[in-house]
Amino acid sequence: MISYLRIACCFSLLPFLSSANSSFTPFSQTSSHPFLGQKCISSEKTTLLQLKRDLSAAKPESSHQPSSSSLLTSWKPNTECCSWEGVTCHELTTHVIGLNLSGHNLSGLVNSINFLSLPYLERLNLVNCNLGEIPIFVEKLGGLVELDLSNNKIHGNVPKWVWLLESLVYLNASNNFLNGFEVPPSAPFLSSLSFLDLSSNLLEGSIPTLPASISFLSLAENKLTGEIPVSLCRMSNLTILDTCYNYLTGQIPKCLEVLGDTLIVLNLRKNRFFGLMPWNFTKECSLETLNLFGNQLTGKIPESLTQCKRLQVLDLGYNQINDTFPFWLGMLPNLHVLILQSNSLHGPIGEPLTSNDFPMLQILDLSSNYFTGNLPLGYIAIWKSMRIKLNGSTMYMGSFYYREWMSITNKGQRMDDINILIIFNVLDLSNNLFEGEIPEVIDDLKLLEVLNLSRNNLIGEMPSYLSKLTLLESLVLSKNKFIGNQFSTFANDSYEGNLGLCGLPLSKKCDEVEDHQSSAAQQESILSDIGSPFSWKFALVGYGCGVPVGVVIGYILFWRTKRCTKWIEQSLKAKIQQKNEQNRRRR
């Protein structure tokens, strides 16, 4: 049983750009688009056939790498190369402009291949080719627009000539072993680079001066140190900035305010930033995701965030913020996720300003703070997004730029970076100072899947109306002051610390005699309400932080598959029957 979910929102950065920023679409996201009937350029066809012979002689390193004989079967001398798999030709000139060799073993081979005989090559995909270095011939491909070197074994530094390729727009070298940067040439750069993904490497040192043309920058999951350089603030087209999981320090530079009308994603998760959140957001704010989780930020949450009307994800968890509940965030019309866990927030939640506060909120995590008073009845009563499916379907978080990443705690064991595409409906108010009873209105949250009210001072009988939450996957009420019976569908440890509880599944008996047959029938009924498994959609591989942007990603809740759900039901039924048999023997 999951005890609760945590949103991490670390992004699996997808290798393509917004059409609003660029009409360029990477070759890795396209097919070869063969032009049947076109005649190949003879010299280029000869080069490709020689390449096939070389690849056929190179054995795959592992079963994960396909053999050239299976992938290059369409490369036949008696056919036109523009129709071959992985080959893209120009529609008018028929020159080869794109080549996709993803998955082939090019170790020790790539620099012996005469790529210079493809003088019009614009797009080159060498993903998962067992490369140990950046091919030296790339520097001489003057017309190269896209280069994808991700998921290899490339060591060494990012070469300085990368910034001098005037035509290069897209460079992805994520998931390698790069450990630094060659000293870049003096600015201004001649580069047209717009997309740069160096995530999941071993990069050390400070962030160097990079081309001002960049609009997508991921340096996530490296070993970078120092402060965010002022040069980043000069990137007037910057849309995505992801530096999560590094060792960056200092204060977050106030100059990032100048990027307010272009920056959509700012992810500084899991670094060592300290001090106040410096921004004074204006109505031009274009942020959709702000992730500052796991730093050392202090002070209050800036009220100017209300200017960011597009904001969907706000994660300020695991900082040192000292404030009251930011009720004014309820004005944000698109906020889906609000994570404020593990800070020094205090005082009562209070009542909403209007009946339309937090209209899209689907995940709220206020755990491990110092909130007092009763549970926020006023807000629970108006959360429409936890009652009805919006637009008749499950809502998705973020845009096509990234996938969201989550963290969960399962029986005290934290599992980070679970990359997930779907928004869940989560309410986590655990480890606070809430008191009073659980309000009955909570049973209106029909879409709620995770409810954690543990480690508070809640009292009263275990509310029977919680059984109306038929989609509930995780219920944690431990360490409170409840009395009476409880739901036998949840594990014993879900009620730990409530000394007044009795009856199955707890070992403590209730005073009144139970009708065991009726109890078993009721438990069977509750089991049947578990319903079909979650149709959760997961991504297994990404490019951001946590591979990344999560993200993370088969969710480790393996028990939600049909097979495992059936096993759980059978196991629970067997335990119920065993318990009933023991009770009969005692009588």
Coordinates of C-alpha atoms in Angstrom, one line a residue:
M1 CA 0.0 0.0 0.0
I2 CA 1.4 3.4 -0.9
S3 CA 1.4 5.7 2.0
Y4 CA 1.6 8.8 -0.1
L5 CA 2.7 10.4 -3.3
R6 CA 5.1 13.2 -3.8
I7 CA 5.4 15.4 -6.9
A8 CA 8.9 16.0 -8.0
C9 CA 8.2 17.6 -11.3
C10 CA 11.6 17.0 -12.7
F11 CA 11.3 17.0 -16.4
S12 CA 12.0 14.5 -19.1
L13 CA 12.9 17.0 -21.7
L14 CA 11.5 15.9 -25.1
P15 CA 13.9 16.4 -28.0
F16 CA 11.9 18.9 -30.0
L17 CA 11.1 22.6 -30.0
S18 CA 7.9 24.6 -29.9
S19 CA 6.5 25.5 -33.3
A20 CA 6.1 29.0 -31.8
N21 CA 9.8 29.3 -31.4
S22 CA 11.1 27.4 -34.4
S23 CA 9.8 25.6 -37.4
F24 CA 12.7 23.1 -37.0
T25 CA 11.7 19.5 -36.2
P26 CA 14.5 17.1 -35.3
F27 CA 15.2 14.2 -37.6
S28 CA 14.8 11.9 -34.6
Q29 CA 11.1 12.8 -34.5
T30 CA 10.5 12.2 -38.2
S31 CA 10.5 9.3 -40.7
S32 CA 12.6 9.1 -43.7
H33 CA 9.8 10.4 -46.0
P34 CA 11.0 8.5 -49.1
F35 CA 10.3 10.1 -52.5
L36 CA 9.5 7.1 -54.6
G37 CA 10.8 7.3 -58.2
Q38 CA 13.5 9.8 -57.4
K39 CA 17.0 9.0 -58.7
C40 CA 19.8 9.0 -56.1
I41 CA 23.0 10.9 -56.5
S42 CA 25.4 8.2 -57.6
S43 CA 28.3 9.1 -55.3
E44 CA 26.1 9.4 -52.3
K45 CA 24.5 6.0 -53.0
T46 CA 27.9 4.5 -53.2
T47 CA 28.9 6.0 -49.8
L48 CA 25.7 4.5 -48.2
L49 CA 26.3 1.0 -49.7
Q50 CA 29.9 1.1 -48.3
L51 CA 28.5 2.2 -45.0
K52 CA 26.1 -0.8 -45.0
R53 CA 29.1 -3.2 -45.7
D54 CA 31.0 -1.7 -42.8
L55 CA 28.0 -1.9 -40.4
S56 CA 27.4 -5.5 -41.4
A57 CA 30.9 -6.4 -40.4
A58 CA 30.5 -4.8 -37.0
K59 CA 28.8 -7.0 -34.5
P60 CA 26.3 -5.5 -32.0
E61 CA 27.6 -5.0 -28.5
S62 CA 24.5 -6.4 -26.9
S63 CA 21.0 -7.8 -27.7
H64 CA 19.7 -4.3 -27.2
Q65 CA 21.5 -3.1 -30.4
P66 CA 19.9 -4.4 -33.6
S67 CA 22.0 -5.8 -36.3
S68 CA 22.4 -3.9 -39.6
S69 CA 21.1 -6.9 -41.5
S70 CA 17.7 -6.4 -40.0
L71 CA 17.6 -2.6 -40.1
L72 CA 19.2 -2.0 -43.4
T73 CA 17.5 -4.7 -45.5
S74 CA 16.0 -1.9 -47.7
W75 CA 19.5 -0.7 -48.7
K76 CA 19.7 -2.7 -51.9
P77 CA 21.9 -1.7 -54.9
N78 CA 19.0 -2.1 -57.4
T79 CA 16.8 0.4 -55.6
E80 CA 17.0 4.1 -55.2
C81 CA 18.6 5.2 -51.9
C82 CA 15.9 7.9 -51.3
S83 CA 13.5 5.1 -50.5
W84 CA 15.8 3.4 -48.0
E85 CA 15.0 3.2 -44.3
G86 CA 16.7 5.9 -42.3
V87 CA 17.6 7.9 -45.3
T88 CA 16.0 11.3 -46.1
C89 CA 16.5 13.1 -49.4
H90 CA 15.8 16.6 -50.5
E91 CA 12.5 16.7 -52.3
L92 CA 13.9 18.7 -55.3
T93 CA 17.7 18.0 -55.5
T94 CA 17.5 14.3 -54.2
H95 CA 20.7 14.9 -52.2
V96 CA 20.9 12.9 -48.9
I97 CA 20.1 15.4 -46.2
G98 CA 19.2 13.0 -43.3
L99 CA 20.7 9.8 -41.9
N100 CA 19.4 7.8 -39.0
L101 CA 21.8 5.2 -37.7
S102 CA 20.3 4.9 -34.2
G103 CA 21.0 1.6 -32.5
H104 CA 23.9 0.4 -34.7
N105 CA 27.3 -0.4 -33.2
L106 CA 29.7 2.2 -34.5
S107 CA 32.4 1.8 -31.9
G108 CA 35.8 2.1 -33.5
L109 CA 34.1 2.5 -36.9
V110 CA 32.6 5.9 -37.1
N111 CA 35.7 7.9 -37.9
S112 CA 36.7 5.6 -40.7
I113 CA 33.4 6.1 -42.5
N114 CA 33.6 8.8 -45.2
F115 CA 30.7 11.0 -44.2
L116 CA 32.2 13.8 -46.1
S117 CA 31.0 12.1 -49.2
L118 CA 27.5 13.2 -48.0
P119 CA 28.2 17.0 -48.4
Y120 CA 24.6 18.1 -48.0
L121 CA 23.9 16.2 -44.8
E122 CA 21.8 18.3 -42.5
R123 CA 20.5 15.7 -39.9
L124 CA 22.5 13.0 -38.3
N125 CA 21.1 10.6 -35.7
L126 CA 23.7 8.5 -33.8
V127 CA 21.6 7.6 -30.7
N128 CA 22.7 4.5 -28.9
C129 CA 25.6 3.7 -31.2
N130 CA 28.1 2.7 -28.6
L131 CA 30.2 5.8 -29.3
G132 CA 33.1 6.6 -26.9
E133 CA 33.9 10.0 -28.3
I134 CA 32.3 12.7 -30.4
P135 CA 33.1 11.9 -34.0
I136 CA 35.8 14.2 -35.4
F137 CA 34.2 14.4 -38.9
V138 CA 31.2 16.3 -37.4
E139 CA 33.2 19.5 -37.2
K140 CA 33.6 19.4 -41.0
L141 CA 29.9 19.0 -41.8
G142 CA 29.4 22.6 -42.4
G143 CA 25.7 22.3 -43.2
L144 CA 24.7 20.2 -40.2
V145 CA 21.5 21.4 -38.6
E146 CA 20.7 18.5 -36.2
L147 CA 23.0 16.2 -34.3
D148 CA 21.8 13.6 -31.8
L149 CA 24.5 11.8 -29.9
S150 CA 22.4 10.8 -26.8
N151 CA 22.6 7.5 -25.0
N152 CA 26.2 6.6 -25.9
K153 CA 29.4 6.3 -23.9
I154 CA 31.0 9.5 -24.9
H155 CA 33.8 10.8 -22.5
G156 CA 35.8 14.0 -22.5
N157 CA 34.8 17.6 -22.9
V158 CA 32.2 19.3 -24.9
P159 CA 34.4 20.7 -27.8
K160 CA 34.5 24.4 -28.4
W161 CA 33.9 24.0 -32.1
V162 CA 30.3 23.1 -31.3
W163 CA 29.6 26.8 -30.7
L164 CA 31.1 27.6 -34.1
L165 CA 28.9 25.5 -36.3
E166 CA 26.8 28.3 -37.8
S167 CA 24.0 26.1 -39.1
L168 CA 23.7 23.8 -36.1
V169 CA 20.3 24.3 -34.4
Y170 CA 19.8 21.1 -32.4
L171 CA 22.4 19.3 -30.3
N172 CA 21.5 16.4 -27.9
A173 CA 24.4 14.8 -26.1
S174 CA 22.4 13.6 -23.0
N175 CA 23.1 10.3 -21.2
N176 CA 26.8 10.1 -21.8
F177 CA 30.0 10.6 -19.7
L178 CA 31.0 14.1 -20.7
N179 CA 32.8 15.8 -17.8
G180 CA 33.4 19.4 -18.7
F181 CA 33.7 22.1 -21.4
E182 CA 36.6 23.1 -23.5
V183 CA 37.3 26.8 -23.0
P184 CA 34.6 28.3 -25.3
P185 CA 35.7 31.0 -27.8
S186 CA 35.2 34.6 -27.0
A187 CA 31.7 35.9 -27.5
P188 CA 29.9 36.9 -29.6
F189 CA 29.2 33.4 -31.0
L190 CA 28.3 32.8 -34.6
S191 CA 26.1 29.9 -33.4
S192 CA 22.4 29.4 -34.3
L193 CA 22.0 26.8 -31.6
S194 CA 18.5 26.7 -30.3
F195 CA 18.2 23.3 -28.5
L196 CA 21.0 22.1 -26.2
D197 CA 20.5 19.0 -24.0
L198 CA 23.5 17.9 -22.0
S199 CA 21.6 16.3 -19.2
S200 CA 22.6 13.1 -17.4
N201 CA 26.4 13.5 -17.8
L202 CA 29.2 14.1 -15.4
L203 CA 29.8 17.8 -16.2
E204 CA 31.8 19.6 -13.5
G205 CA 32.7 23.2 -12.8
S206 CA 30.6 26.3 -13.5
I207 CA 28.2 26.9 -16.3
P208 CA 30.1 28.5 -19.1
T209 CA 29.0 31.3 -21.4
L210 CA 26.7 29.7 -23.9
P211 CA 25.2 31.0 -27.2
A212 CA 22.5 33.6 -26.7
S213 CA 20.4 31.9 -29.4
I214 CA 19.5 29.0 -27.1
S215 CA 15.8 28.6 -26.3
F216 CA 15.9 25.1 -24.7
L217 CA 18.7 24.4 -22.2
S218 CA 19.0 21.3 -20.1
L219 CA 22.0 20.8 -17.9
A220 CA 20.1 18.5 -15.5
E221 CA 21.7 15.7 -13.5
N222 CA 25.3 16.7 -13.6
K223 CA 27.9 17.8 -11.1
L224 CA 27.9 21.5 -11.9
T225 CA 28.8 24.0 -9.1
G226 CA 28.9 27.8 -8.7
E227 CA 26.2 30.3 -9.3
I228 CA 23.9 30.8 -12.2
P229 CA 25.8 33.1 -14.6
V230 CA 24.4 36.4 -15.6
S231 CA 25.0 35.4 -19.2
L232 CA 21.9 33.1 -19.0
C233 CA 19.8 36.2 -18.4
R234 CA 20.9 37.5 -21.8
M235 CA 19.3 34.6 -23.6
S236 CA 16.3 36.5 -24.8
N237 CA 14.7 33.5 -26.4
L238 CA 15.1 31.1 -23.5
T239 CA 12.0 29.1 -23.0
I240 CA 13.1 26.0 -21.0
L241 CA 15.8 26.2 -18.3
D242 CA 16.4 22.9 -16.4
T243 CA 19.4 22.6 -14.1
C244 CA 17.9 20.2 -11.6
Y245 CA 20.1 17.7 -9.6
N246 CA 23.3 19.7 -9.6
Y247 CA 25.3 21.4 -6.9
L248 CA 24.6 25.0 -7.9
T249 CA 24.6 27.5 -5.1
G250 CA 24.2 31.2 -4.3
Q251 CA 21.0 33.3 -4.7
I252 CA 18.8 32.9 -7.7
P253 CA 19.7 35.8 -9.8
K254 CA 17.1 38.6 -10.0
C255 CA 18.1 39.2 -13.6
L256 CA 16.0 36.1 -14.6
E257 CA 13.0 38.5 -14.3
V258 CA 13.9 39.9 -17.7
L259 CA 13.0 36.4 -19.1
G260 CA 9.6 36.5 -17.7
D261 CA 7.8 36.9 -21.0
T262 CA 9.6 34.0 -22.7
L263 CA 10.4 31.5 -19.9
I264 CA 7.9 28.7 -19.7
V265 CA 9.7 26.1 -17.6
L266 CA 12.2 27.1 -14.8
N267 CA 13.4 24.0 -13.0
L268 CA 16.1 24.5 -10.3
R269 CA 15.1 21.4 -8.3
K270 CA 17.6 19.8 -6.0
N271 CA 20.4 22.3 -5.9
R272 CA 21.8 24.5 -3.1
F273 CA 20.3 27.9 -3.7
F274 CA 19.6 30.0 -0.7
G275 CA 18.0 33.3 0.2
L276 CA 14.7 34.9 -0.9
M277 CA 12.8 34.2 -4.0
P278 CA 13.7 37.5 -5.7
W279 CA 11.1 37.9 -8.5
N280 CA 8.6 40.6 -9.0
F281 CA 6.5 38.9 -11.7
T282 CA 4.5 41.0 -14.1
K283 CA 1.4 40.4 -16.2
E284 CA 3.7 39.3 -19.0
C285 CA 4.8 36.2 -17.0
S286 CA 4.6 33.1 -19.2
L287 CA 5.7 30.5 -16.7
E288 CA 3.8 27.2 -16.7
T289 CA 6.2 25.3 -14.4
L290 CA 8.2 26.7 -11.5
N291 CA 10.1 24.0 -9.6
L292 CA 12.4 25.1 -6.7
F293 CA 12.1 21.8 -4.7
G294 CA 14.9 20.8 -2.4
N295 CA 16.9 24.0 -2.0
Q296 CA 17.4 26.3 1.0
L297 CA 15.1 29.2 0.1
T298 CA 13.8 31.3 2.9
G299 CA 11.3 34.1 3.4
K300 CA 7.8 34.3 2.0
I301 CA 6.2 33.1 -1.2
P302 CA 6.1 36.1 -3.6
E303 CA 2.5 37.2 -4.0
S304 CA 3.4 38.5 -7.5
L305 CA 3.0 34.8 -8.6
T306 CA -0.6 35.7 -9.1
Q307 CA 0.5 37.5 -12.3
C308 CA 1.6 34.1 -13.8
K309 CA -1.9 33.1 -15.1
R310 CA -0.5 30.2 -17.1
L311 CA 1.2 28.5 -14.1
Q312 CA 0.3 24.8 -13.9
V313 CA 2.9 23.4 -11.6
L314 CA 4.3 25.1 -8.5
D315 CA 6.7 23.0 -6.4
L316 CA 8.4 24.8 -3.5
G317 CA 8.8 21.7 -1.3
Y318 CA 11.7 21.0 1.0
N319 CA 12.9 24.5 1.5
Q320 CA 12.9 26.8 4.6
I321 CA 9.9 29.1 3.6
N322 CA 8.3 30.7 6.7
D323 CA 4.8 31.9 5.7
T324 CA 1.1 31.3 6.1
F325 CA -1.0 29.5 3.6
P326 CA -0.8 31.4 0.2
F327 CA -4.6 31.6 -0.3
W328 CA -4.1 34.2 -3.1
L329 CA -2.7 31.4 -5.3
G330 CA -6.4 30.3 -5.7
M331 CA -6.6 33.1 -8.3
L332 CA -4.5 31.1 -10.7
P333 CA -6.9 29.6 -13.3
N334 CA -4.6 26.8 -14.5
L335 CA -2.8 25.6 -11.4
H336 CA -2.9 21.8 -11.3
V337 CA -0.2 21.0 -8.8
L338 CA 0.8 22.8 -5.6
I339 CA 3.6 21.3 -3.6
L340 CA 4.5 23.2 -0.3
Q341 CA 5.6 20.2 1.8
S342 CA 8.4 20.3 4.3
N343 CA 8.7 24.0 5.0
S344 CA 7.8 26.2 8.0
L345 CA 4.3 27.2 6.9
H346 CA 2.0 27.8 9.8
G347 CA -1.4 28.9 11.0
P348 CA -4.9 27.9 9.9
I349 CA -5.7 27.4 6.3
G350 CA -8.8 29.7 6.5
E351 CA -11.6 30.0 4.0
P352 CA -11.4 30.6 0.2
L353 CA -11.9 34.1 -1.1
T354 CA -14.4 32.9 -3.7
S355 CA -16.2 29.8 -4.7
N356 CA -13.9 29.5 -7.7
D357 CA -10.6 29.4 -6.0
F358 CA -8.1 26.7 -7.2
P359 CA -10.5 25.7 -10.0
M360 CA -8.1 23.2 -11.6
L361 CA -6.2 21.9 -8.6
Q362 CA -5.7 18.2 -8.6
I363 CA -2.6 17.7 -6.4
L364 CA -2.2 19.5 -3.1
D365 CA 0.7 18.5 -0.8
L366 CA 1.0 20.6 2.4
S367 CA 2.6 17.8 4.5
S368 CA 5.3 18.3 7.1
N369 CA 4.5 21.9 8.0
Y370 CA 2.9 23.5 11.1
F371 CA -0.7 24.2 9.9
T372 CA -3.2 24.3 12.7
G373 CA -7.0 24.4 13.1
N374 CA -9.6 22.2 11.4
L375 CA -9.1 20.6 8.0
P376 CA -9.8 23.1 5.2
L377 CA -13.5 22.5 4.9
G378 CA -14.1 25.5 2.7
Y379 CA -11.6 24.5 0.1
I380 CA -12.6 20.8 0.1
A381 CA -16.1 21.9 -0.7
I382 CA -15.2 23.8 -3.8
W383 CA -12.5 21.6 -5.5
K384 CA -14.4 20.9 -8.7
S385 CA -11.4 19.2 -10.4
M386 CA -11.4 16.5 -7.7
R387 CA -15.1 15.8 -8.2
I388 CA -15.7 15.6 -12.0
K389 CA -13.4 14.8 -14.9
L390 CA -12.5 18.0 -16.7
N391 CA -13.5 18.1 -20.3
G392 CA -14.7 14.5 -19.9
S393 CA -11.2 13.1 -19.8
T394 CA -8.2 12.8 -17.6
M395 CA -6.2 16.0 -17.5
Y396 CA -2.5 16.0 -18.6
M397 CA 0.1 18.1 -16.9
G398 CA 2.5 20.4 -18.7
S399 CA 2.9 20.8 -22.4
F400 CA 4.7 18.8 -25.1
Y401 CA 8.1 20.2 -23.8
Y402 CA 8.4 17.8 -20.9
R403 CA 7.0 15.0 -18.9
E404 CA 6.4 15.4 -15.2
W405 CA 8.3 13.4 -12.6
M406 CA 7.0 12.2 -9.2
S407 CA 8.4 10.9 -6.0
I408 CA 6.5 8.5 -3.7
T409 CA 7.0 7.2 -0.2
N410 CA 6.0 3.5 0.1
K411 CA 6.0 2.2 3.7
G412 CA 8.7 4.7 4.7
Q413 CA 10.9 4.0 1.7
R414 CA 11.3 7.0 -0.6
M415 CA 11.4 6.3 -4.3
D416 CA 12.3 9.4 -6.4
D417 CA 11.8 10.3 -10.0
I418 CA 8.7 8.3 -11.1
N419 CA 8.0 9.9 -14.4
I420 CA 4.3 10.1 -15.1
L421 CA 2.2 11.7 -17.8
I422 CA -1.1 11.8 -16.0
I423 CA -2.2 14.1 -13.2
F424 CA -3.5 12.1 -10.2
N425 CA -5.9 13.5 -7.6
V426 CA -3.9 13.7 -4.4
L427 CA -4.6 15.4 -1.1
D428 CA -1.7 15.1 1.4
L429 CA -2.1 17.1 4.7
S430 CA -0.1 14.7 6.8
N431 CA 2.4 15.7 9.6
N432 CA 0.8 18.9 10.6
L433 CA -1.2 20.1 13.7
F434 CA -4.7 19.8 12.3
E435 CA -7.4 18.9 14.7
G436 CA -11.1 18.1 14.8
E437 CA -13.0 15.5 12.8
I438 CA -12.8 14.6 9.1
P439 CA -15.6 16.6 7.4
E440 CA -18.3 14.7 5.6
V441 CA -18.0 16.9 2.5
I442 CA -14.7 15.1 1.7
D443 CA -16.8 12.2 0.2
D444 CA -17.7 14.6 -2.7
L445 CA -14.1 14.3 -3.9
K446 CA -15.1 11.4 -6.1
L447 CA -11.9 11.4 -8.1
L448 CA -9.5 11.4 -5.2
E449 CA -7.0 8.6 -5.5
V450 CA -4.6 9.4 -2.6
L451 CA -5.6 10.8 0.8
N452 CA -3.1 11.2 3.5
L453 CA -4.2 12.7 6.8
S454 CA -1.7 10.9 9.0
R455 CA 0.3 12.4 11.9
N456 CA -2.2 15.1 13.0
N457 CA -4.5 15.4 16.0
L458 CA -7.7 14.3 14.3
I459 CA -10.4 12.8 16.5
G460 CA -13.8 11.1 16.3
E461 CA -15.0 7.8 14.9
M462 CA -13.7 6.4 11.6
P463 CA -16.0 8.1 9.1
S464 CA -18.0 5.6 7.1
Y465 CA -18.5 8.1 4.3
L466 CA -14.9 7.6 3.2
S467 CA -16.2 4.4 1.6
K468 CA -17.8 6.5 -1.1
L469 CA -14.4 7.4 -2.4
T470 CA -14.5 4.5 -4.8
L471 CA -11.3 5.5 -6.7
L472 CA -9.2 5.8 -3.6
E473 CA -5.9 3.9 -4.0
S474 CA -4.1 5.0 -0.9
L475 CA -5.7 6.0 2.5
V476 CA -3.3 6.8 5.4
L477 CA -4.8 7.9 8.7
S478 CA -2.1 6.7 11.1
K479 CA -0.9 8.6 14.2
N480 CA -4.2 10.4 15.0
K481 CA -6.7 9.9 17.8
F482 CA -9.6 8.1 16.0
I483 CA -11.9 5.6 17.8
G484 CA -14.1 2.8 16.6
N485 CA -14.0 0.4 13.6
Q486 CA -11.9 1.0 10.5
F487 CA -11.8 -0.2 6.8
S488 CA -10.5 -3.7 6.5
T489 CA -9.4 -3.1 2.9
F490 CA -6.4 -1.1 4.0
A491 CA -3.3 -2.5 5.8
N492 CA -2.9 -2.5 9.5
D493 CA -0.1 0.1 9.4
S494 CA -2.5 2.6 7.8
Y495 CA -4.1 3.1 11.2
E496 CA -1.0 2.9 13.3
G497 CA -1.0 5.1 16.4
N498 CA -4.8 5.4 16.7
L499 CA -5.2 3.6 20.1
G500 CA -9.0 3.8 20.0
L501 CA -9.4 1.6 16.9
C502 CA -10.3 -2.0 17.1
G503 CA -11.4 -4.9 14.9
L504 CA -10.0 -6.4 11.7
P505 CA -7.4 -6.0 10.4
L506 CA -6.1 -4.9 13.8
S507 CA -5.4 -7.5 16.4
K508 CA -7.4 -5.5 19.0
K509 CA -11.0 -6.8 19.3
C510 CA -14.1 -4.6 19.6
D511 CA -16.3 -5.1 22.7
E512 CA -19.4 -6.1 20.7
V513 CA -19.7 -9.5 19.0
E514 CA -19.2 -9.4 15.3
D515 CA -21.2 -11.3 12.8
H516 CA -18.3 -12.9 11.0
Q517 CA -20.3 -14.0 8.0
S518 CA -21.8 -10.5 7.5
S519 CA -18.4 -9.0 8.0
A520 CA -16.8 -11.3 5.4
A521 CA -19.6 -10.4 3.0
Q522 CA -19.0 -6.7 3.6
Q523 CA -15.3 -7.1 3.0
E524 CA -16.0 -9.0 -0.2
S525 CA -18.2 -6.1 -1.3
I526 CA -15.5 -3.6 -0.5
L527 CA -12.9 -5.6 -2.4
S528 CA -15.2 -5.6 -5.4
D529 CA -15.2 -1.8 -5.2
I530 CA -11.5 -1.7 -5.9
G531 CA -12.5 -1.9 -9.6
S532 CA -10.3 -2.3 -12.6
P533 CA -6.6 -1.4 -12.4
F534 CA -5.5 2.2 -13.0
S535 CA -5.0 2.9 -16.7
W536 CA -1.9 4.9 -15.7
K537 CA 0.4 5.8 -18.6
F538 CA 4.1 5.8 -18.0
A539 CA 7.1 6.7 -20.1
L540 CA 10.2 4.4 -19.6
V541 CA 12.9 6.6 -21.1
G542 CA 13.4 10.4 -21.2
Y543 CA 16.1 12.9 -21.6
G544 CA 15.7 15.2 -18.7
C545 CA 16.5 14.9 -15.0
G546 CA 16.0 11.5 -13.4
V547 CA 16.9 9.3 -16.5
P548 CA 15.8 13.2 -16.0
V549 CA 12.2 15.4 -17.0
G550 CA 11.2 12.4 -15.0
V551 CA 10.3 11.1 -15.8
V552 CA 11.0 8.1 -14.5
I553 CA 9.1 5.6 -16.2
G554 CA 7.2 2.8 -15.1
Y555 CA 5.5 3.7 -11.9
I556 CA 6.6 1.2 -9.3
L557 CA 3.0 0.4 -8.3
F558 CA 3.3 -2.9 -10.1
W559 CA 0.3 -4.2 -8.0
R560 CA -2.0 -2.1 -10.1
T561 CA -1.8 -4.5 -13.1
K562 CA -4.7 -6.9 -13.6
R563 CA -2.7 -9.9 -12.6
C564 CA -1.4 -8.3 -9.4
T565 CA -4.7 -6.9 -8.5
K566 CA -6.3 -10.3 -8.8
W567 CA -3.5 -11.7 -6.6
I568 CA -4.1 -9.0 -4.0
E569 CA -7.8 -9.7 -3.9
Q570 CA -7.2 -13.5 -3.6
S571 CA -4.6 -12.9 -0.8
L572 CA -6.9 -10.6 1.1
K573 CA -9.8 -13.1 0.8
A574 CA -7.6 -15.9 2.1
K575 CA -6.6 -13.8 5.1
I576 CA -10.2 -13.0 5.9
Q577 CA -11.2 -16.6 5.8
Q578 CA -8.2 -17.6 7.9
K579 CA -9.1 -14.9 10.5
N580 CA -12.8 -16.0 10.6
E581 CA -11.7 -19.6 11.1
Q582 CA -9.5 -18.5 14.0
N583 CA -12.4 -16.6 15.6
R584 CA -14.7 -19.6 15.3
R585 CA -12.2 -21.8 17.0
R586 CA -11.8 -19.4 19.9
R587 CA -15.6 -19.4 20.4

